[in-house]
Short mmCIF file of C-alpha atoms and ligand atoms in Angstrom, two decimals:
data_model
loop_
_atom_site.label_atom_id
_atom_site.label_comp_id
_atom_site.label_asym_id
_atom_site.label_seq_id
_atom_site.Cartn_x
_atom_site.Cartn_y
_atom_site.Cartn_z
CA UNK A 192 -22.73 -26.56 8.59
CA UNK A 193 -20.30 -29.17 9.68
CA UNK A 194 -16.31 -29.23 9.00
CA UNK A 195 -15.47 -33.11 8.04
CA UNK A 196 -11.26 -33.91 9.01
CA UNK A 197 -9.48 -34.85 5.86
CA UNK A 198 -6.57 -36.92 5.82
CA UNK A 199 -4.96 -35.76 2.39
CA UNK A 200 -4.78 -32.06 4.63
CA UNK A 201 -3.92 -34.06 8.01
CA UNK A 202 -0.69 -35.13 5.71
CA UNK A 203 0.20 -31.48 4.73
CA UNK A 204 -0.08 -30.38 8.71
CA UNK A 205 2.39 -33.22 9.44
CA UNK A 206 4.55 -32.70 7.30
CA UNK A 207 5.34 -28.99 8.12
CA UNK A 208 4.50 -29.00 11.81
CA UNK A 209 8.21 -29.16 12.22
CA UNK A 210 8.43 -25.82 11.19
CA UNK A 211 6.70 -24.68 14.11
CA UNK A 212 10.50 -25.29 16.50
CA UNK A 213 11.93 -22.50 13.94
CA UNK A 214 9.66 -19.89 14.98
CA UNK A 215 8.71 -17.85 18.11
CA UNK A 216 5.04 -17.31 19.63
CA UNK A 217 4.36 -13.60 19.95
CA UNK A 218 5.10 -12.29 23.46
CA UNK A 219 5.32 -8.52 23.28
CA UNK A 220 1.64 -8.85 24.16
CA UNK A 221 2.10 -11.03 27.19
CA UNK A 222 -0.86 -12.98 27.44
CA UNK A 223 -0.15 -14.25 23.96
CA UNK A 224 3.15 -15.92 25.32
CA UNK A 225 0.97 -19.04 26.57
CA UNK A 226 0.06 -20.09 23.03
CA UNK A 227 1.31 -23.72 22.45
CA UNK A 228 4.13 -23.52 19.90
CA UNK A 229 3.56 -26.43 18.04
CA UNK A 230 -0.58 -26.14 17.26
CA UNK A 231 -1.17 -25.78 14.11
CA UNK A 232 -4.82 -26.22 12.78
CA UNK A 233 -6.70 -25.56 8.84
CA UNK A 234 -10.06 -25.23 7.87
CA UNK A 235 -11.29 -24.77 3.92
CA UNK A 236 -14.07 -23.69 3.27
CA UNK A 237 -15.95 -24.45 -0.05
CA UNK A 238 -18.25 -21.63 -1.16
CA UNK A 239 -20.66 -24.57 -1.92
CA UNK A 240 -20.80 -25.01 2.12
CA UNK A 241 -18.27 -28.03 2.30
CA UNK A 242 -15.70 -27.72 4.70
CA UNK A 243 -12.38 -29.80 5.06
CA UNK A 244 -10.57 -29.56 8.33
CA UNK A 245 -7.14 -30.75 9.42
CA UNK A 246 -6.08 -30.58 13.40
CA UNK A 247 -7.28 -29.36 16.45
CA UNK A 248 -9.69 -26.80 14.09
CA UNK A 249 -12.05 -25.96 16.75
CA UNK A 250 -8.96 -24.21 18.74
CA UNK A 251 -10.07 -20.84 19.53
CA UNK A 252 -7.42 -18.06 18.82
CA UNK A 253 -7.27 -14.37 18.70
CA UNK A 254 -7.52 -12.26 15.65
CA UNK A 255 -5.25 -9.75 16.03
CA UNK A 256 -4.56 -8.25 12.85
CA UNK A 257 -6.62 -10.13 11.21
CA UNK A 258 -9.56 -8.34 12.69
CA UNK A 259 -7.98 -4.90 10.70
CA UNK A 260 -9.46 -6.00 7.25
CA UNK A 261 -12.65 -7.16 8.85
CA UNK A 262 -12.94 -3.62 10.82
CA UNK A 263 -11.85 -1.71 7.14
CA UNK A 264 -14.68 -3.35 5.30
CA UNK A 265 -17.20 -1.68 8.17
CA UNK A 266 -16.00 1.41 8.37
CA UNK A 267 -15.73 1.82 4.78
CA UNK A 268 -19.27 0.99 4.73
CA UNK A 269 -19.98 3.59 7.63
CA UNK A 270 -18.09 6.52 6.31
CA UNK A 271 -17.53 5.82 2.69
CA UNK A 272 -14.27 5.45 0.31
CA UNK A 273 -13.41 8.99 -0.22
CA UNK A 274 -13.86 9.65 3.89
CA UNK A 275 -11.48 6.99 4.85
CA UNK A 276 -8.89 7.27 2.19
CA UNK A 277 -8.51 10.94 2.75
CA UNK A 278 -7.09 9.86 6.22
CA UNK A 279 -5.14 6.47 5.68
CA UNK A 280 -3.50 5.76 2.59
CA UNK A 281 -3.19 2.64 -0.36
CA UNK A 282 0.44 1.90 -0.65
CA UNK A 283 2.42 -1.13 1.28
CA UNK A 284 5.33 -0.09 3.57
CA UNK A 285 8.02 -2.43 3.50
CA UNK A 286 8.27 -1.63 7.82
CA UNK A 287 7.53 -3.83 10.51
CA UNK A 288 3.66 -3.73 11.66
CA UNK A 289 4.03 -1.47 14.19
CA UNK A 290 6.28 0.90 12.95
CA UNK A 291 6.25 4.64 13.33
CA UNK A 292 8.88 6.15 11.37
CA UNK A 293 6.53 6.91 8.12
CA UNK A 294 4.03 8.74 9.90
CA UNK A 295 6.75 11.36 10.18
CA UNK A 296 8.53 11.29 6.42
CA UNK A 297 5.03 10.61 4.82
CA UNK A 298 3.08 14.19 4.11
CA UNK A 299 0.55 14.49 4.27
CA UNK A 300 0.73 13.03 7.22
CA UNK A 301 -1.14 9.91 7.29
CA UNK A 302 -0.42 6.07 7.96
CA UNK A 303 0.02 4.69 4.34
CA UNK A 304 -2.34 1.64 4.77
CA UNK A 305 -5.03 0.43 6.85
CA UNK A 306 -3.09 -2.73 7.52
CA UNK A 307 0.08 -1.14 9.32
CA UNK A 308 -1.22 -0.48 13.24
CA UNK A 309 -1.47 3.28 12.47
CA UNK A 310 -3.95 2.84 9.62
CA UNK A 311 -6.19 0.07 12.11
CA UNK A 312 -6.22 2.19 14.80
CA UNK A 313 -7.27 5.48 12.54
CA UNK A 314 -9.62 3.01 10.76
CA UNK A 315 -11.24 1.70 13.90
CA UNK A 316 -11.18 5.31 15.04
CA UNK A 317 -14.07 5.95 12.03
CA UNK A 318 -16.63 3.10 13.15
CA UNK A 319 -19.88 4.89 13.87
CA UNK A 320 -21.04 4.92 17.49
CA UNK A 321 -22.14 7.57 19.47
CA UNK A 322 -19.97 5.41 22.45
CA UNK A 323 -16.91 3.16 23.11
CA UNK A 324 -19.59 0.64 23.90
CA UNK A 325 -21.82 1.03 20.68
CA UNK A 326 -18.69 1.04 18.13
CA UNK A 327 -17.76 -1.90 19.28
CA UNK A 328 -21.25 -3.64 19.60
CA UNK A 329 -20.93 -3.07 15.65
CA UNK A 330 -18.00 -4.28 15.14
CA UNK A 331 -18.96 -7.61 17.11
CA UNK A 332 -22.24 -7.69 15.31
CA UNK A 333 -20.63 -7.52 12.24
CA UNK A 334 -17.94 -10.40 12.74
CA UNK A 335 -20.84 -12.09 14.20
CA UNK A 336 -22.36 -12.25 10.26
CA UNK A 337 -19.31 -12.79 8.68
CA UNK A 338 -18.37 -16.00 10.97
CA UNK A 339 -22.23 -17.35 11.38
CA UNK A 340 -21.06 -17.37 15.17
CA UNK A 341 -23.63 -16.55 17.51
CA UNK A 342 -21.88 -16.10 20.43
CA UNK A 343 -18.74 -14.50 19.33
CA UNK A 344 -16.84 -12.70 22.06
CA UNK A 345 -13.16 -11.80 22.83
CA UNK A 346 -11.04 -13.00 24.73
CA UNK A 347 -10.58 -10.17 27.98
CA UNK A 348 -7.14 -11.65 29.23
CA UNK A 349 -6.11 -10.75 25.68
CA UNK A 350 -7.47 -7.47 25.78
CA UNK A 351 -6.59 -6.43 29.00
CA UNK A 352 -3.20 -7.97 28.75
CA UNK A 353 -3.00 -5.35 25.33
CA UNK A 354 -4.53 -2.44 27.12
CA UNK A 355 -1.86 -2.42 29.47
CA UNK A 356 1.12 -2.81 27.14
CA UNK A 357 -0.19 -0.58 24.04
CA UNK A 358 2.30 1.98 24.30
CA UNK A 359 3.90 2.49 20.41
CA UNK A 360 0.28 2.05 19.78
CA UNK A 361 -0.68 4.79 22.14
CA UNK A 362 2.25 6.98 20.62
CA UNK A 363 1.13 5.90 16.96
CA UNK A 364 -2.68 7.74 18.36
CA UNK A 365 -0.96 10.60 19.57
CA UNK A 366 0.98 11.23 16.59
CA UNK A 367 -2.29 10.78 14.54
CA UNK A 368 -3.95 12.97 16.98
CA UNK A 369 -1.70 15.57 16.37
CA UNK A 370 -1.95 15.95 12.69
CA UNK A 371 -5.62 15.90 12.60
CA UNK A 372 -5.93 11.84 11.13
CA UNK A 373 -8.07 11.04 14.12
CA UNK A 374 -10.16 12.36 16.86
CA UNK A 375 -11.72 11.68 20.63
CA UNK A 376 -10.41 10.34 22.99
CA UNK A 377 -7.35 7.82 22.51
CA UNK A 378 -8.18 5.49 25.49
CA UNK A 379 -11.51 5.12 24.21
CA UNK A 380 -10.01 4.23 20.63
CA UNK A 381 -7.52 1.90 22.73
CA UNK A 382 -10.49 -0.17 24.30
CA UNK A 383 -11.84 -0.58 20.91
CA UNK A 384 -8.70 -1.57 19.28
CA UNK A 385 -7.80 -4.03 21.69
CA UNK A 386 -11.17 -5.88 22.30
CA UNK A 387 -11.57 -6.11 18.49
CA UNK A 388 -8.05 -7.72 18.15
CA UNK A 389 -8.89 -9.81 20.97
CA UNK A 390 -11.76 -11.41 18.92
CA UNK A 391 -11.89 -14.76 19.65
CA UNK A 392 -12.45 -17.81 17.04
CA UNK A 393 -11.21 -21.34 15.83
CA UNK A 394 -9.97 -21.86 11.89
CA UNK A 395 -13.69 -23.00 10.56
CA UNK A 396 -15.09 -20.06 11.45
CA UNK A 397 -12.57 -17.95 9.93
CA UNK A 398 -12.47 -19.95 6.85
CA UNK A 399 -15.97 -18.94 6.99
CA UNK A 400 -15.32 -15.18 6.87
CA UNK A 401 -12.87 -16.10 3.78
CA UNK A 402 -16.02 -17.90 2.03
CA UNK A 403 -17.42 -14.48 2.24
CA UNK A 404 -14.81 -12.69 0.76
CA UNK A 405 -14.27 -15.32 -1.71
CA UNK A 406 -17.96 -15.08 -3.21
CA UNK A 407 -17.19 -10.68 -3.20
CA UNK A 408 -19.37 -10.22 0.15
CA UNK A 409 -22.09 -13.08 -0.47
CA UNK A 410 -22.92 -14.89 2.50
CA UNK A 411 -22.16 -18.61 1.47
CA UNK A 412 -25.26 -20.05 2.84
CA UNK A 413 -28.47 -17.74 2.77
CA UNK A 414 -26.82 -15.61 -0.20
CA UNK A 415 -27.11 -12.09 1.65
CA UNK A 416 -25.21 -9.88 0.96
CA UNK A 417 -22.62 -8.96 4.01
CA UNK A 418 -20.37 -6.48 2.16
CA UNK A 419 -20.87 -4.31 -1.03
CA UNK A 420 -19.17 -5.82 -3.88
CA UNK A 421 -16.65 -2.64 -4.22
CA UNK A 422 -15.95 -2.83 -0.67
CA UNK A 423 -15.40 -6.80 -0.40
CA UNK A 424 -12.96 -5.95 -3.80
CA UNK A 425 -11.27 -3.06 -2.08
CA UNK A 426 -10.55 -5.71 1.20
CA UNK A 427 -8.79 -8.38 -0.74
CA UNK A 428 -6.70 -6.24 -2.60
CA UNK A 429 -4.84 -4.78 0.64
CA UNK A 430 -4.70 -8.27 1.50
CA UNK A 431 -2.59 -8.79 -1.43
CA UNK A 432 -0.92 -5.80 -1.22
CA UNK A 433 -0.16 -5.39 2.52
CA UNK A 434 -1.82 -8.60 4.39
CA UNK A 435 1.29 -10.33 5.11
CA UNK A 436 2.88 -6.93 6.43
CA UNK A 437 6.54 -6.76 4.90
CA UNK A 438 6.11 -10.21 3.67
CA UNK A 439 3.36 -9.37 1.17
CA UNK A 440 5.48 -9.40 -1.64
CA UNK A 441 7.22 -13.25 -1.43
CA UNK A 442 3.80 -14.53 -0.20
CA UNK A 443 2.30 -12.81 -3.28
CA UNK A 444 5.04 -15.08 -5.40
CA UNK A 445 4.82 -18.12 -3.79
CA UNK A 446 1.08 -18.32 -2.84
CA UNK A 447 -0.66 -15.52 -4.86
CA UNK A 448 -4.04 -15.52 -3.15
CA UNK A 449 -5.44 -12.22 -0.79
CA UNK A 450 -4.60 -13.01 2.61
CA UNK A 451 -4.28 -11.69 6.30
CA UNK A 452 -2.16 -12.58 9.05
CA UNK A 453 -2.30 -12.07 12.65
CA UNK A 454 0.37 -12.30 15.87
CA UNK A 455 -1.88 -14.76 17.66
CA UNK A 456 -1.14 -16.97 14.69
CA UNK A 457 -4.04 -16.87 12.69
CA UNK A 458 -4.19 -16.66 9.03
CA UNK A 459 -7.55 -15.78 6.81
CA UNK A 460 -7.08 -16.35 3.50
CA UNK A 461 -9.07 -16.19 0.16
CA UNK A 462 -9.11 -18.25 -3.14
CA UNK A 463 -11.67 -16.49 -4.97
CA UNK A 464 -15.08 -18.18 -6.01
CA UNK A 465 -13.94 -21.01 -4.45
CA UNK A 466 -12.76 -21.44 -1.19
CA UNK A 467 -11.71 -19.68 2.39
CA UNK A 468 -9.17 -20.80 4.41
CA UNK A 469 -8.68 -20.39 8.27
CA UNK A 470 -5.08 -21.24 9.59
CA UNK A 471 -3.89 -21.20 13.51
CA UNK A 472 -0.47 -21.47 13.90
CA UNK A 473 1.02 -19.51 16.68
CA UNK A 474 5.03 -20.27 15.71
CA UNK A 475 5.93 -17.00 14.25
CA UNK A 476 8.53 -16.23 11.81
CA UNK A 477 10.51 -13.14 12.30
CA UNK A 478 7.88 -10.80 10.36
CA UNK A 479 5.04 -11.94 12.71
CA UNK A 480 3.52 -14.45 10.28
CA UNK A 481 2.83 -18.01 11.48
CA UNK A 482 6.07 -20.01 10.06
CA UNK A 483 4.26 -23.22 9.48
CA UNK A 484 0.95 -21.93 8.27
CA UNK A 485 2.56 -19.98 5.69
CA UNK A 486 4.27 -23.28 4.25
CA UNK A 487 0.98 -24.72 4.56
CA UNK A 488 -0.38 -21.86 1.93
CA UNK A 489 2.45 -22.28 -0.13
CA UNK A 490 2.08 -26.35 -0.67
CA UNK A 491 -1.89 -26.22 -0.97
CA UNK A 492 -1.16 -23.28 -3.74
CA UNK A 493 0.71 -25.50 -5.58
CA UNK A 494 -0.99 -28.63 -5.28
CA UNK A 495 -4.52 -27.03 -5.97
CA UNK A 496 -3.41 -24.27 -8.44
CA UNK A 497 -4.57 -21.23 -6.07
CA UNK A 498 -2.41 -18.45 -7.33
CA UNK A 499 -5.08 -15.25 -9.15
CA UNK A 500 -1.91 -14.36 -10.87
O1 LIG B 804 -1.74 -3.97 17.69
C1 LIG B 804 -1.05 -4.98 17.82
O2 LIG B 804 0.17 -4.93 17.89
C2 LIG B 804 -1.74 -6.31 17.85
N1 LIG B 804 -2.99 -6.22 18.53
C3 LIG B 804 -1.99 -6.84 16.47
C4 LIG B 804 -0.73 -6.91 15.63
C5 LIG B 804 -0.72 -7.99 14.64
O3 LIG B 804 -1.45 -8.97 14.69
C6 LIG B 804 0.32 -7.89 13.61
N2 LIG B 804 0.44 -9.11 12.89
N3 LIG B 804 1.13 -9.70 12.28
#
């Protein structure tokens, strides 16, 4: 499978690169400070196996957050729907990503979505693996079907640059800890967490992963099956419920397709039956979406008709 550039797209990056000077690349995570501002790369993915590609599309990136839905679909697979819903919750937030202040008001007490950094971390806390080392060898097998990339890795200055910085994400464990939503040990869960946000990739091979949850867990070229069907269902609709964080709701509106952002920049998003999309973009807005890539979604929408509403 190939990616051909297309000049139609080429025209759409152009025209909202710009955008990129209004935002901010993430640096709370310090390694992530040396993204270039002003990249900006998309990949679409036809279920039918053509691929369109604008910019520099073989740019690897990290998933961050991105890697949370990937990580939910495994360990609801692992443990089951009842399991994991009986410790994270369904409902969007309307807080920043990383918040804490729900995990106190909410009872019981328990993050209210897998997509908030409590609900990842107590979802990645549930992958099945008698070690650090073999939960993570399944999560990195996994991604490594989803993307069709053989030698997918992460990236360990990312990780390590995390590891060391992870604090409200420690405290977010330790709350957890406390009321029984997770267990073991939280530097363990840490290592986890970070390597599988550090997973690195370029936009074709994340459109890729959105060509799988386009076709409801169907691999797009030998037809597997990757995910269940419920599972693949129950992904995409916390995408469109919580995938853009506390911008879920005006993306819903003005793109109307599942979709996932992370702080590297990276956006995986789904038009259902028909296409996944990979964006990079590291130019954040102030919600820790990628400012341009977002205005990319919202122009393709309109142009091609993508909204499922
Ligand atoms: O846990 C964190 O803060 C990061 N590894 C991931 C956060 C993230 O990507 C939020 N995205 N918008």
């Amino acid at each position: 499978m190939t990616c051909k550039s297309n000049k139609e797209l080429q025209n759409i990056v152009n025209e909202v690169r710009p955008l990129t000077k209004e935002g901010m690349v993430a640096d709370y995570i310090p390694a992530l400070a040396k993204a270039t501002k002003n990249d900006l790369s998309v990949a679409i993915y036809e279920t039918n196996n053509n691929c369109l590609y604008a910019g520099s599309y073989l740019k690897n990136f990290t998933l961050q957050s991105i890697s949370k839905v990937l990580v939910l679909a495994l360990a609801l697979q692992d443990r089951g729907v009842e399991y994991v819903f009986d410790r994270v919750g369904m409902e969007p937030t309307g807080d920043p990503f990383n918040s804490i202040s729900k995990l106190e008001t909410s009872i019981p007490s328990k993050p209210l979505n897998p997509m908030i950094n409590a609900g990842a971390l107590a979802v990645t806390n549930m992958i099945r693996g008698e070690s650090e080392a073999e939960k993570w060898n399944r999560i990195i097998s996994f991604v490594k079907c989803l993307s069709n990339k053989k030698n997918l890795s992460y990236d360990t200055e990312v990780a390590a640059s995390e590891l060391e910085t992870a604090w409200l994400n420690r405290s977010l464990c330790y709350f957890m800890k406390q009321h029984n939503v997770i267990d073991g040990d939280i530097e363990e869960l840490m290592m986890v967490y970070t390597k599988q946000c550090a997973i690195e990739m370029n936009c074709f091979e994340l459109a890729r992963i959105g060509a799988v949850f386009a076709l409801n867990g169907l691999d797009p070229e030998t037809g597997e099956r990757l995910i269940p069907i419920h599972i693949a269902r129950i992904c995409k609709t916390f995408m469109v419920t919580c995938g853009m964080y506390n911008a879920s709701g005006e993306f819903a509106i003005k793109v109307g397709i599942p979709a996932k952002s992370g702080v590297a920049g990276g956006i995986l998003a789904v038009v259902p039956e028909k296409y996944g999309i990979g964006i990079f973009g590291p130019s954040l807005d102030k919600k820790g979406n990628s400012i341009a890539g977002i205005k990319l979604l919202e122009i393709l929408a309109q142009q091609y008709d993508f909204s499922i509403f």
